Amino acid sequence: LEILRNKPVQIVWGVRDWCFRMECCRRLQSLFPANQTRYLSDVGHYVMEEAVDEVCESLRALLARGDQSSLEI
């Protein structure tokens, strides 16, 4: 994961996730300090199924912010 450490990362987190708790989110945030996190308070484990519009909106915003050189590995 070190190669991705300083790349722009969008985390979309379902706060009601029964499997991955907030500690997991904080761990991801520490691994990717250039992250943007969006918390979805009424979403659980299946974020893509429960909140597809919000996930797509967040990813579009990430791509709009980043220049192409920062997205290269």
Coordinates of C-alpha atoms in Angstrom, one line a residue:
L1 CA 0.0 0.0 0.0
E2 CA 3.0 2.3 0.4
I3 CA 3.0 3.1 -3.3
L4 CA -0.5 4.5 -3.0
R5 CA 0.1 6.3 0.3
N6 CA 0.1 9.9 -1.1
K7 CA -2.4 9.4 -3.9
P8 CA -5.8 10.9 -3.7
V9 CA -8.2 8.5 -2.1
Q10 CA -12.0 8.8 -1.6
I11 CA -13.4 6.8 1.3
V12 CA -17.2 6.4 1.4
W13 CA -18.1 4.9 4.7
G14 CA -21.4 3.4 5.8
V15 CA -21.6 4.3 9.5
R16 CA -24.1 1.5 10.2
D17 CA -21.8 -1.2 8.9
W18 CA -22.2 -4.3 11.1
C19 CA -18.9 -5.8 10.0
F20 CA -16.4 -3.0 9.5
R21 CA -16.5 -0.6 12.5
M22 CA -15.3 3.0 12.7
E23 CA -11.8 1.7 13.8
C24 CA -11.4 0.2 10.3
C25 CA -12.2 3.6 8.7
R26 CA -9.7 5.3 10.9
R27 CA -7.1 2.7 9.9
L28 CA -7.7 3.4 6.2
Q29 CA -7.5 7.1 6.9
S30 CA -4.1 6.7 8.5
L31 CA -2.9 4.5 5.6
F32 CA -4.0 7.1 3.1
P33 CA -3.3 10.6 4.5
A34 CA -4.5 12.3 1.3
N35 CA -7.9 10.9 1.8
Q36 CA -11.3 12.5 1.6
T37 CA -13.9 10.7 3.7
R38 CA -17.6 10.9 3.3
Y39 CA -19.6 9.3 6.1
L40 CA -23.1 8.0 5.2
S41 CA -25.0 7.8 8.5
D42 CA -27.9 5.8 7.2
V43 CA -25.9 3.2 5.2
G44 CA -24.5 -0.1 6.4
H45 CA -22.2 -2.8 5.0
Y46 CA -23.3 -2.8 1.4
V47 CA -22.4 0.8 0.5
M48 CA -22.5 0.4 -3.3
E49 CA -26.0 -1.2 -3.1
E50 CA -27.4 1.1 -0.5
A51 CA -26.0 4.4 -1.7
V52 CA -24.9 4.1 -5.3
D53 CA -25.8 7.8 -6.1
E54 CA -23.7 9.1 -3.2
V55 CA -20.8 6.9 -4.0
C56 CA -20.8 8.0 -7.7
E57 CA -21.1 11.6 -6.6
S58 CA -18.1 11.3 -4.3
L59 CA -16.0 9.6 -7.0
R60 CA -16.9 12.2 -9.6
A61 CA -15.8 14.9 -7.1
L62 CA -12.5 13.1 -6.5
L63 CA -11.8 12.8 -10.2
A64 CA -12.7 16.4 -10.8
R65 CA -10.2 17.6 -8.0
G66 CA -7.2 15.5 -9.1
D67 CA -4.8 16.2 -11.9
Q68 CA -3.9 13.2 -14.0
S69 CA -0.3 13.1 -12.8
S70 CA -1.4 12.5 -9.2
L71 CA -3.5 9.5 -10.3
E72 CA -0.6 7.7 -12.0
I73 CA 1.1 4.9 -10.1

